[in-house]
Amino acid sequence: MRFLYPLFSIVGFIVLWAGAAYVIADPLLPGPVEVCSAILREIRTGALWHHLFVTLWRVLASFIMAMAIGIAIGLAMGRSHMINGLFDPWLVFFLNIPALVVIFLCYIWGGLTEAAAIIAVVINKVPNVAVMLREGTRSLNYELEEMGQSFRYTRLQTFQHIILPQLQPFIVAAGRSGLSLIWKIVLVVEFIGRSDGVGFQLHTYFQLFDVAGIFAYSLAFIAVMLLIEILIVQPWERYATRWRAEPA
Amino acid sequence: MQHVGVQSLLKVHIKNKTYLGANGAETQALKDAQLTLTENSFTVFFGPSGCGKSTLLRILAGLDTDYEGSVDWVRPPKVGMVFQEPRLLPWRTVQENILLSADPTFTDHEFRQLVDVVGLTDMLSHFPSELSLGLSRRVAIARAFASKPNLLLLDEPFVSLDAPTAARLRQLVRTLWVDNPITAVMVTHDMREAVELGEDVLLFTPRPGSIHERLKVLPTDRANEASIEAKRAEVKSLYPHLFEE
């Protein structure tokens, strides 16, 4: 019964939406049928797949880079007072700099290139990952490291078996919020300075006032991110946390 | 058993060991503590809480290097430690916890034998969160023996267990130690544990700790309940300060 509630909620919304679109009868509020036909049209021309794929590639590339750099910085800051002191002002600076400013500067200095686009996204995300991983690193269990030390674990063993499993919830949290933040920033980056991708398409349909097209691309990309969450993130998380005691 | 002329494994002389308390004041934990551990002996550090016996154990383990004095090993040190808390990796199974710390020469046959003796054969695929404290301690003890140490360190390994479980684990450690003779040091404030397991019981002075006296435990002392109790009463009448908690 419990799993039916979200279903009711979604079906109810679609019915309301269809009703409102029918009553207003204006192309600026297309109904579900119009949006579906817009999606089908984009699929038939092949445009949807092309732009989805381009955007997804940018999301994944910048996600992987931002996570790797953010984890490394966060770990170092959590472990060393000196590194924390050196990086902390810049962390606050980059956390608060508007995403748009970073994007503009990257495009101005790097040209309207793929590299500039991805660097802009990475710079926007790294500080969040670093902050989360710093907190994770600070909460590491010292007793387990001491255990490893007494049994002469190598550095690699210590990292793999003692540190990484403790950071895993922080990495998952950073990854989750990272993915949702990054794809939104990627769209802005594409909107401003790329000639393909979902953001570029949204830009085009925005200029045409084609709301059905805007909905079509937004929904398609949300669906892709949902699939990634369900097929990759959740199963991995279940596997990685299987050692936790079941809640009583 | 200790024999005359048996090789020593390490000589320790801690002239001074202080640490900073939370209030910023220096506390002297050890002062002029000297001991020699001979190969395959079982030594017990005995004394009230806060007398520095755990500090000395941590120095032997190489976990604390901030002291004045010397720890001279005859052979390269190889420590197997059983901590007060089991300190198992929660995200690894019982089997992985044991094998991660195992010596490279530790064979599958030895592993089967060890887990059989400690009674974990049916628990190998369990995670620590599924184990009782007694079982977790068994894993920690198995892990220490699997590492094939030349110095086994036990830091109050039976604390907060119910009496029958503690008795079974003492018996287990005794069995394992007799089967795999290694130099062992155990910290305790329980004279029964000391007499049941130790051959040499080093009585600590109150803080700053040093070794007050070396007490020999003979097999007859641990022959039965009455003799253990008699030994305990004897030590208590001689050194009441050791029993103040």
Short mmCIF file of C-alpha atoms in Angstrom, two decimals:
data_model
loop_
_atom_site.label_atom_id
_atom_site.label_comp_id
_atom_site.label_asym_id
_atom_site.label_seq_id
_atom_site.Cartn_x
_atom_site.Cartn_y
_atom_site.Cartn_z
CA MET A 1 0.00 0.00 0.00
CA ARG A 2 2.83 2.36 0.94
CA PHE A 3 4.35 2.34 -2.54
CA LEU A 4 1.01 3.43 -4.01
CA TYR A 5 1.09 6.87 -2.40
CA PRO A 6 3.83 8.29 -4.62
CA LEU A 7 2.00 6.83 -7.59
CA PHE A 8 -1.26 8.54 -6.55
CA SER A 9 0.64 11.75 -6.07
CA ILE A 10 2.21 11.63 -9.55
CA VAL A 11 -0.98 10.57 -11.35
CA GLY A 12 -2.92 13.24 -9.47
CA PHE A 13 -0.44 15.88 -10.56
CA ILE A 14 -0.60 14.84 -14.22
CA VAL A 15 -4.42 14.97 -14.12
CA LEU A 16 -4.34 18.45 -12.55
CA TRP A 17 -1.76 19.60 -15.08
CA ALA A 18 -3.80 18.27 -18.01
CA GLY A 19 -6.92 19.92 -16.60
CA ALA A 20 -5.19 23.28 -16.11
CA ALA A 21 -3.67 23.17 -19.62
CA TYR A 22 -7.09 22.35 -21.07
CA VAL A 23 -8.80 25.23 -19.25
CA ILE A 24 -6.09 27.82 -19.98
CA ALA A 25 -5.65 26.60 -23.55
CA ASP A 26 -2.48 28.58 -24.23
CA PRO A 27 0.74 27.26 -25.87
CA LEU A 28 2.67 28.76 -22.94
CA LEU A 29 1.23 25.98 -20.74
CA PRO A 30 1.32 22.84 -22.86
CA GLY A 31 -0.44 19.74 -21.47
CA PRO A 32 1.14 16.32 -20.93
CA VAL A 33 0.11 15.18 -24.40
CA GLU A 34 1.88 18.08 -26.11
CA VAL A 35 5.02 17.51 -24.04
CA CYS A 36 5.01 13.81 -24.88
CA SER A 37 4.65 14.53 -28.56
CA ALA A 38 7.51 17.04 -28.30
CA ILE A 39 9.67 14.35 -26.73
CA LEU A 40 8.72 11.87 -29.47
CA ARG A 41 9.47 14.47 -32.14
CA GLU A 42 12.96 15.07 -30.70
CA ILE A 43 13.56 11.34 -30.45
CA ARG A 44 12.57 10.78 -34.07
CA THR A 45 14.95 13.45 -35.35
CA GLY A 46 17.71 12.02 -33.17
CA ALA A 47 18.30 15.43 -31.58
CA LEU A 48 17.26 14.31 -28.10
CA TRP A 49 19.81 11.47 -27.93
CA HIS A 50 22.57 13.62 -29.31
CA HIS A 51 22.08 16.47 -26.84
CA LEU A 52 21.39 14.15 -23.89
CA PHE A 53 24.56 12.25 -24.60
CA VAL A 54 26.69 15.39 -24.92
CA THR A 55 25.35 16.80 -21.65
CA LEU A 56 25.73 13.48 -19.85
CA TRP A 57 29.32 13.26 -20.97
CA ARG A 58 30.02 16.75 -19.59
CA VAL A 59 28.28 15.90 -16.34
CA LEU A 60 30.27 12.71 -15.86
CA ALA A 61 33.61 14.24 -16.82
CA SER A 62 33.22 17.18 -14.48
CA PHE A 63 31.71 14.97 -11.76
CA ILE A 64 34.68 12.61 -11.76
CA MET A 65 37.19 15.45 -11.78
CA ALA A 66 35.39 17.44 -9.08
CA MET A 67 35.08 14.38 -6.83
CA ALA A 68 38.71 13.35 -7.23
CA ILE A 69 40.08 16.84 -6.58
CA GLY A 70 37.56 17.59 -3.80
CA ILE A 71 38.27 14.31 -1.99
CA ALA A 72 42.01 14.86 -2.15
CA ILE A 73 41.75 18.44 -0.84
CA GLY A 74 39.22 17.51 1.85
CA LEU A 75 41.37 14.60 3.05
CA ALA A 76 44.48 16.75 3.21
CA MET A 77 42.64 19.53 5.04
CA GLY A 78 41.13 17.11 7.53
CA ARG A 79 44.49 15.52 8.27
CA SER A 80 46.75 18.56 8.46
CA HIS A 81 46.26 21.77 10.39
CA MET A 82 48.75 23.50 8.14
CA ILE A 83 47.01 22.56 4.89
CA ASN A 84 43.68 23.42 6.46
CA GLY A 85 44.99 26.83 7.42
CA LEU A 86 46.36 27.44 3.93
CA PHE A 87 43.25 26.33 2.05
CA ASP A 88 40.50 27.46 4.39
CA PRO A 89 40.19 31.12 3.26
CA TRP A 90 40.09 29.99 -0.37
CA LEU A 91 37.50 27.37 0.42
CA VAL A 92 35.24 30.06 1.87
CA PHE A 93 35.99 32.28 -1.12
CA PHE A 94 35.15 29.64 -3.70
CA LEU A 95 32.10 28.44 -1.79
CA ASN A 96 30.63 31.92 -2.02
CA ILE A 97 31.67 33.01 -5.50
CA PRO A 98 28.60 32.94 -7.77
CA ALA A 99 28.59 30.10 -10.29
CA LEU A 100 27.88 32.55 -13.09
CA VAL A 101 31.01 34.57 -12.36
CA VAL A 102 33.18 31.45 -12.55
CA ILE A 103 31.55 30.46 -15.81
CA PHE A 104 32.03 33.91 -17.35
CA LEU A 105 35.66 34.11 -16.29
CA CYS A 106 36.43 30.62 -17.58
CA TYR A 107 34.89 31.43 -20.95
CA ILE A 108 36.61 34.80 -21.13
CA TRP A 109 40.03 33.45 -20.23
CA GLY A 110 39.73 30.02 -21.84
CA GLY A 111 37.56 30.83 -24.82
CA LEU A 112 34.23 29.17 -25.57
CA THR A 113 35.83 25.73 -25.43
CA GLU A 114 34.91 22.36 -24.02
CA ALA A 115 37.79 22.52 -21.54
CA ALA A 116 36.73 25.94 -20.24
CA ALA A 117 33.17 24.65 -19.80
CA ILE A 118 34.24 21.62 -17.79
CA ILE A 119 36.75 23.57 -15.70
CA ALA A 120 34.01 26.05 -14.82
CA VAL A 121 31.78 23.24 -13.56
CA VAL A 122 34.62 21.59 -11.63
CA ILE A 123 35.57 24.85 -9.90
CA ASN A 124 31.96 25.29 -8.85
CA LYS A 125 31.72 21.86 -7.28
CA VAL A 126 35.14 21.16 -5.74
CA PRO A 127 34.64 23.34 -2.61
CA ASN A 128 31.46 21.47 -1.60
CA VAL A 129 33.14 18.10 -1.92
CA ALA A 130 36.20 19.33 -0.03
CA VAL A 131 34.12 20.67 2.86
CA MET A 132 32.18 17.43 3.23
CA LEU A 133 35.30 15.29 3.06
CA ARG A 134 37.10 17.49 5.54
CA GLU A 135 34.34 16.88 8.06
CA GLY A 136 34.46 13.16 7.27
CA THR A 137 38.20 13.05 7.73
CA ARG A 138 37.95 14.86 11.05
CA SER A 139 35.50 12.28 12.33
CA LEU A 140 37.78 9.33 11.50
CA ASN A 141 38.10 6.79 14.28
CA TYR A 142 41.59 7.12 15.69
CA GLU A 143 41.41 3.80 17.54
CA LEU A 144 41.05 1.83 14.33
CA GLU A 145 44.04 3.57 12.81
CA GLU A 146 46.01 2.71 15.91
CA MET A 147 44.92 -0.89 15.52
CA GLY A 148 46.26 -0.83 11.96
CA GLN A 149 49.45 0.78 13.16
CA SER A 150 50.00 -1.87 15.83
CA PHE A 151 49.58 -4.63 13.22
CA ARG A 152 51.89 -2.75 10.82
CA TYR A 153 49.33 -2.14 8.09
CA THR A 154 50.87 -0.58 5.01
CA ARG A 155 49.70 2.91 4.01
CA LEU A 156 47.65 1.41 1.22
CA GLN A 157 46.01 -1.12 3.57
CA THR A 158 45.24 1.62 6.08
CA PHE A 159 43.65 3.74 3.38
CA GLN A 160 41.73 0.90 1.77
CA HIS A 161 40.48 -0.91 4.85
CA ILE A 162 40.35 1.70 7.59
CA ILE A 163 40.01 5.20 6.11
CA LEU A 164 38.04 4.74 2.89
CA PRO A 165 35.16 2.76 4.46
CA GLN A 166 34.72 5.48 7.07
CA LEU A 167 34.69 8.20 4.42
CA GLN A 168 32.30 6.30 2.20
CA PRO A 169 29.08 7.87 3.61
CA PHE A 170 30.61 11.31 3.12
CA ILE A 171 31.68 10.46 -0.42
CA VAL A 172 28.19 9.18 -1.20
CA ALA A 173 26.61 12.33 0.23
CA ALA A 174 29.03 14.55 -1.69
CA GLY A 175 28.41 12.51 -4.83
CA ARG A 176 24.63 12.71 -4.49
CA SER A 177 24.50 16.45 -3.98
CA GLY A 178 27.32 16.78 -6.51
CA LEU A 179 25.48 15.05 -9.31
CA SER A 180 22.35 17.15 -8.89
CA LEU A 181 24.31 20.39 -8.59
CA ILE A 182 26.66 19.59 -11.45
CA TRP A 183 24.03 18.82 -14.03
CA LYS A 184 22.31 22.10 -13.28
CA ILE A 185 25.56 24.01 -13.67
CA VAL A 186 26.38 22.11 -16.86
CA LEU A 187 23.09 23.33 -18.33
CA VAL A 188 24.01 26.93 -17.50
CA VAL A 189 27.45 26.45 -19.02
CA GLU A 190 25.87 25.05 -22.17
CA PHE A 191 23.27 27.79 -22.19
CA ILE A 192 25.95 30.47 -22.18
CA GLY A 193 28.72 29.11 -24.31
CA ARG A 194 28.17 25.80 -26.07
CA SER A 195 26.47 24.88 -29.32
CA ASP A 196 25.11 21.52 -28.24
CA GLY A 197 23.76 19.79 -25.13
CA VAL A 198 20.51 20.04 -23.24
CA GLY A 199 21.34 23.55 -22.03
CA PHE A 200 21.87 24.73 -25.60
CA GLN A 201 18.54 23.22 -26.67
CA LEU A 202 16.79 24.88 -23.74
CA HIS A 203 18.30 28.14 -24.85
CA THR A 204 16.96 27.64 -28.35
CA TYR A 205 13.45 26.76 -27.18
CA PHE A 206 13.53 29.64 -24.72
CA GLN A 207 14.13 32.05 -27.58
CA LEU A 208 11.28 30.42 -29.52
CA PHE A 209 9.00 30.52 -26.45
CA ASP A 210 8.47 26.79 -27.05
CA VAL A 211 7.53 25.64 -23.56
CA ALA A 212 6.76 22.10 -24.72
CA GLY A 213 10.31 21.80 -26.00
CA ILE A 214 11.69 23.13 -22.70
CA PHE A 215 9.63 20.57 -20.80
CA ALA A 216 10.65 17.80 -23.16
CA TYR A 217 14.38 18.31 -22.60
CA SER A 218 14.06 18.92 -18.87
CA LEU A 219 11.99 15.80 -18.29
CA ALA A 220 14.23 13.66 -20.46
CA PHE A 221 17.31 14.71 -18.56
CA ILE A 222 15.65 14.29 -15.15
CA ALA A 223 14.71 10.77 -16.28
CA VAL A 224 18.34 10.02 -17.15
CA MET A 225 19.55 11.25 -13.75
CA LEU A 226 16.85 9.20 -12.03
CA LEU A 227 18.02 6.10 -13.89
CA ILE A 228 21.60 6.75 -12.78
CA GLU A 229 20.40 7.09 -9.19
CA ILE A 230 18.33 3.90 -9.28
CA LEU A 231 20.64 1.72 -11.37
CA ILE A 232 24.05 2.83 -10.13
CA VAL A 233 24.06 4.97 -6.98
CA GLN A 234 21.52 3.08 -4.88
CA PRO A 235 22.77 -0.47 -5.57
CA TRP A 236 26.34 0.64 -4.88
CA GLU A 237 25.29 2.28 -1.64
CA ARG A 238 23.41 -0.84 -0.53
CA TYR A 239 26.47 -2.96 -1.24
CA ALA A 240 28.85 -0.59 0.52
CA THR A 241 26.72 -0.33 3.67
CA ARG A 242 25.73 -4.01 3.96
CA TRP A 243 27.87 -4.32 7.12
CA ARG A 244 25.72 -1.94 9.12
CA ALA A 245 23.42 -3.55 11.66
CA GLU A 246 19.79 -3.54 10.58
CA PRO A 247 17.92 -0.89 12.54
CA ALA A 248 16.23 -2.61 15.47
CA MET B 1 57.55 -21.85 31.53
CA GLN B 2 60.58 -19.78 32.17
CA HIS B 3 63.98 -21.32 32.25
CA VAL B 4 67.26 -20.03 33.50
CA GLY B 5 69.40 -18.79 30.63
CA VAL B 6 66.47 -18.30 28.31
CA GLN B 7 67.06 -15.55 25.72
CA SER B 8 65.61 -12.17 26.38
CA LEU B 9 63.43 -10.61 23.68
CA LEU B 10 63.56 -7.03 24.77
CA LYS B 11 64.90 -4.75 27.44
CA VAL B 12 62.96 -1.70 28.44
CA HIS B 13 64.02 1.26 30.48
CA ILE B 14 61.62 4.18 30.53
CA LYS B 15 63.29 6.96 32.48
CA ASN B 16 60.48 9.40 32.14
CA LYS B 17 57.16 9.53 30.38
CA THR B 18 54.88 12.51 30.78
CA TYR B 19 51.79 13.60 28.96
CA LEU B 20 49.77 16.77 28.80
CA GLY B 21 46.43 16.59 30.51
CA ALA B 22 43.30 18.27 29.21
CA ASN B 23 43.97 21.22 31.54
CA GLY B 24 47.45 21.70 30.07
CA ALA B 25 49.23 20.36 33.14
CA GLU B 26 51.95 17.76 32.70
CA THR B 27 51.39 14.41 34.34
CA GLN B 28 54.21 11.98 34.86
CA ALA B 29 52.90 8.55 33.89
CA LEU B 30 56.09 6.50 34.22
CA LYS B 31 59.28 7.05 36.12
CA ASP B 32 62.28 4.77 35.86
CA ALA B 33 60.31 1.72 34.80
CA GLN B 34 62.64 -1.13 33.89
CA LEU B 35 61.93 -4.63 32.71
CA THR B 36 63.32 -7.43 30.58
CA LEU B 37 61.02 -9.75 28.73
CA THR B 38 62.36 -13.21 28.02
CA GLU B 39 61.31 -15.29 25.03
CA ASN B 40 58.03 -17.14 25.45
CA SER B 41 57.30 -15.75 28.90
CA PHE B 42 53.90 -14.53 30.03
CA THR B 43 54.20 -11.29 31.98
CA VAL B 44 51.39 -9.40 33.65
CA PHE B 45 51.39 -5.68 34.45
CA PHE B 46 49.33 -5.36 37.57
CA GLY B 47 48.23 -2.24 39.36
CA PRO B 48 45.39 0.17 40.00
CA SER B 49 43.95 2.31 37.20
CA GLY B 50 46.10 5.23 36.15
CA CYS B 51 49.41 3.74 37.29
CA GLY B 52 50.89 3.81 33.79
CA LYS B 53 50.66 0.12 32.94
CA SER B 54 48.64 0.74 29.77
CA THR B 55 51.03 3.55 28.85
CA LEU B 56 53.94 1.13 29.11
CA LEU B 57 52.05 -1.39 26.99
CA ARG B 58 51.46 1.25 24.31
CA ILE B 59 55.17 2.05 24.33
CA LEU B 60 55.95 -1.64 23.81
CA ALA B 61 53.43 -1.70 20.93
CA GLY B 62 55.24 1.18 19.26
CA LEU B 63 52.08 3.31 19.48
CA ASP B 64 53.73 5.82 21.78
CA THR B 65 57.25 6.98 20.98
CA ASP B 66 57.28 10.16 23.01
CA TYR B 67 59.27 9.16 26.09
CA GLU B 68 62.74 9.36 27.59
CA GLY B 69 64.42 6.00 27.74
CA SER B 70 64.96 2.98 25.57
CA VAL B 71 63.19 -0.09 24.26
CA ASP B 72 65.79 -2.49 22.91
CA TRP B 73 64.60 -5.43 20.87
CA VAL B 74 66.85 -8.43 20.33
CA ARG B 75 64.83 -9.42 17.24
CA PRO B 76 62.87 -7.16 14.92
CA PRO B 77 59.63 -6.33 16.70
CA LYS B 78 56.45 -7.95 15.50
CA VAL B 79 53.55 -7.03 17.70
CA GLY B 80 50.11 -8.59 17.94
CA MET B 81 47.78 -6.54 20.06
CA VAL B 82 44.45 -7.20 21.74
CA PHE B 83 42.96 -3.87 22.74
CA GLN B 84 40.54 -3.22 25.56
CA GLU B 85 37.81 -2.60 22.98
CA PRO B 86 37.91 -5.24 20.23
CA ARG B 87 38.67 -2.62 17.53
CA LEU B 88 37.39 -4.75 14.68
CA LEU B 89 36.75 -3.20 11.29
CA PRO B 90 32.94 -2.95 11.23
CA TRP B 91 32.85 -3.13 7.43
CA ARG B 92 34.79 -6.36 7.17
CA THR B 93 33.58 -9.85 8.01
CA VAL B 94 35.04 -11.90 10.85
CA GLN B 95 37.19 -13.80 8.36
CA GLU B 96 38.45 -10.62 6.70
CA ASN B 97 39.18 -9.01 10.05
CA ILE B 98 41.38 -11.94 11.02
CA LEU B 99 43.09 -12.36 7.66
CA LEU B 100 43.82 -8.66 7.09
CA SER B 101 46.22 -8.69 10.00
CA ALA B 102 47.51 -12.21 9.41
CA ASP B 103 51.16 -12.96 8.81
CA PRO B 104 52.00 -13.68 5.14
CA THR B 105 53.04 -17.21 6.13
CA PHE B 106 49.70 -17.88 7.81
CA THR B 107 48.23 -20.86 5.93
CA ASP B 108 44.65 -21.76 5.26
CA HIS B 109 45.10 -24.83 7.41
CA GLU B 110 46.34 -22.70 10.31
CA PHE B 111 43.39 -20.40 9.80
CA ARG B 112 40.89 -23.28 10.01
CA GLN B 113 42.61 -24.57 13.10
CA LEU B 114 42.68 -21.18 14.80
CA VAL B 115 39.02 -20.33 14.18
CA ASP B 116 38.10 -23.79 15.36
CA VAL B 117 39.96 -23.30 18.64
CA VAL B 118 38.44 -19.86 19.23
CA GLY B 119 35.01 -21.16 18.25
CA LEU B 120 34.33 -18.87 15.31
CA THR B 121 33.97 -21.43 12.53
CA ASP B 122 30.27 -20.68 12.06
CA MET B 123 30.73 -16.93 12.35
CA LEU B 124 33.26 -16.26 9.60
CA SER B 125 30.90 -14.44 7.25
CA HIS B 126 29.32 -12.34 10.00
CA PHE B 127 30.00 -8.65 10.45
CA PRO B 128 31.15 -7.36 13.87
CA SER B 129 27.82 -5.59 14.44
CA GLU B 130 26.23 -9.05 14.60
CA LEU B 131 28.54 -10.29 17.36
CA SER B 132 28.33 -10.04 21.13
CA LEU B 133 31.22 -8.43 23.00
CA GLY B 134 32.51 -11.87 24.00
CA LEU B 135 32.56 -13.04 20.38
CA SER B 136 34.16 -9.79 19.19
CA ARG B 137 36.91 -10.31 21.75
CA ARG B 138 37.43 -13.81 20.37
CA VAL B 139 37.90 -12.32 16.91
CA ALA B 140 40.36 -9.78 18.29
CA ILE B 141 42.31 -12.57 20.04
CA ALA B 142 42.30 -14.71 16.88
CA ARG B 143 43.48 -11.71 14.86
CA ALA B 144 46.42 -11.18 17.21
CA PHE B 145 47.49 -14.83 17.02
CA ALA B 146 47.03 -14.92 13.23
CA SER B 147 49.56 -12.12 12.92
CA LYS B 148 52.18 -14.56 14.34
CA PRO B 149 53.71 -11.94 16.61
CA ASN B 150 56.86 -12.34 18.61
CA LEU B 151 55.28 -10.11 21.24
CA LEU B 152 51.61 -10.50 22.12
CA LEU B 153 50.15 -7.54 24.00
CA LEU B 154 46.82 -7.77 25.79
CA ASP B 155 45.30 -4.63 27.25
CA GLU B 156 42.66 -5.70 29.78
CA PRO B 157 41.17 -8.08 27.24
CA PHE B 158 38.50 -9.50 29.53
CA VAL B 159 37.10 -6.29 30.96
CA SER B 160 33.30 -5.80 30.96
CA LEU B 161 32.52 -9.43 30.23
CA ASP B 162 30.27 -11.50 32.44
CA ALA B 163 32.16 -13.89 34.72
CA PRO B 164 31.59 -17.17 32.79
CA THR B 165 32.48 -15.54 29.45
CA ALA B 166 35.60 -13.99 30.94
CA ALA B 167 36.60 -17.36 32.40
CA ARG B 168 36.14 -19.09 29.03
CA LEU B 169 38.21 -16.43 27.27
CA ARG B 170 41.00 -16.66 29.84
CA GLN B 171 41.05 -20.39 29.24
CA LEU B 172 41.14 -19.73 25.50
CA VAL B 173 44.10 -17.37 25.74
CA ARG B 174 45.86 -19.86 27.97
CA THR B 175 45.27 -22.68 25.45
CA LEU B 176 46.40 -20.59 22.50
CA TRP B 177 49.49 -19.40 24.31
CA VAL B 178 50.48 -22.93 25.38
CA ASP B 179 49.98 -24.17 21.79
CA ASN B 180 51.83 -21.22 20.22
CA PRO B 181 54.48 -20.13 22.68
CA ILE B 182 55.15 -16.43 22.28
CA THR B 183 56.25 -13.66 24.58
CA ALA B 184 53.10 -12.17 26.03
CA VAL B 185 52.34 -9.15 28.18
CA MET B 186 48.92 -8.56 29.67
CA VAL B 187 47.66 -5.50 31.52
CA THR B 188 45.06 -6.11 34.20
CA HIS B 189 43.79 -4.89 37.52
CA ASP B 190 42.24 -8.27 38.30
CA MET B 191 44.54 -10.51 40.37
CA ARG B 192 42.59 -13.61 39.37
CA GLU B 193 43.42 -12.97 35.69
CA ALA B 194 47.00 -12.26 36.62
CA VAL B 195 47.42 -15.52 38.52
CA GLU B 196 45.54 -17.65 36.03
CA LEU B 197 47.55 -16.49 33.02
CA GLY B 198 50.79 -14.92 34.16
CA GLU B 199 54.10 -16.43 35.08
CA ASP B 200 55.61 -13.14 36.16
CA VAL B 201 53.37 -10.54 37.68
CA LEU B 202 54.93 -7.09 37.77
CA LEU B 203 53.38 -5.00 40.52
CA PHE B 204 53.23 -1.31 39.64
CA THR B 205 53.65 1.58 42.03
CA PRO B 206 51.00 4.29 41.99
CA ARG B 207 51.62 7.14 39.52
CA PRO B 208 54.25 7.91 38.38
CA GLY B 209 54.42 4.21 37.62
CA SER B 210 57.42 2.05 37.94
CA ILE B 211 57.79 -1.59 38.73
CA HIS B 212 57.51 -2.15 42.40
CA GLU B 213 58.07 -5.86 42.58
CA ARG B 214 58.23 -8.97 40.47
CA LEU B 215 55.99 -11.75 41.63
CA LYS B 216 56.50 -15.34 40.46
CA VAL B 217 53.39 -17.37 39.84
CA LEU B 218 53.92 -21.10 40.08
CA PRO B 219 51.73 -23.72 38.41
CA THR B 220 50.55 -24.72 41.90
CA ASP B 221 49.27 -21.19 42.46
CA ARG B 222 46.79 -21.57 39.65
CA ALA B 223 46.02 -25.24 40.27
CA ASN B 224 42.49 -24.65 41.52
CA GLU B 225 40.04 -22.04 42.75
CA ALA B 226 41.33 -22.18 46.33
CA SER B 227 44.97 -21.68 45.40
CA ILE B 228 44.12 -18.79 43.06
CA GLU B 229 42.10 -17.15 45.80
CA ALA B 230 44.87 -17.75 48.33
CA LYS B 231 47.43 -16.09 46.07
CA ARG B 232 45.12 -13.16 45.50
CA ALA B 233 44.56 -12.72 49.25
CA GLU B 234 48.29 -12.95 49.89
CA VAL B 235 49.11 -10.20 47.39
CA LYS B 236 46.29 -8.08 48.67
CA SER B 237 47.48 -8.29 52.29
CA LEU B 238 51.02 -7.33 51.23
CA TYR B 239 50.14 -4.56 48.81
CA PRO B 240 46.73 -3.12 49.60
CA HIS B 241 47.46 -0.05 47.46
CA LEU B 242 47.27 -2.21 44.35
CA PHE B 243 43.64 -2.98 44.98
CA GLU B 244 42.44 0.56 45.47
CA GLU B 245 40.24 1.54 42.56
#
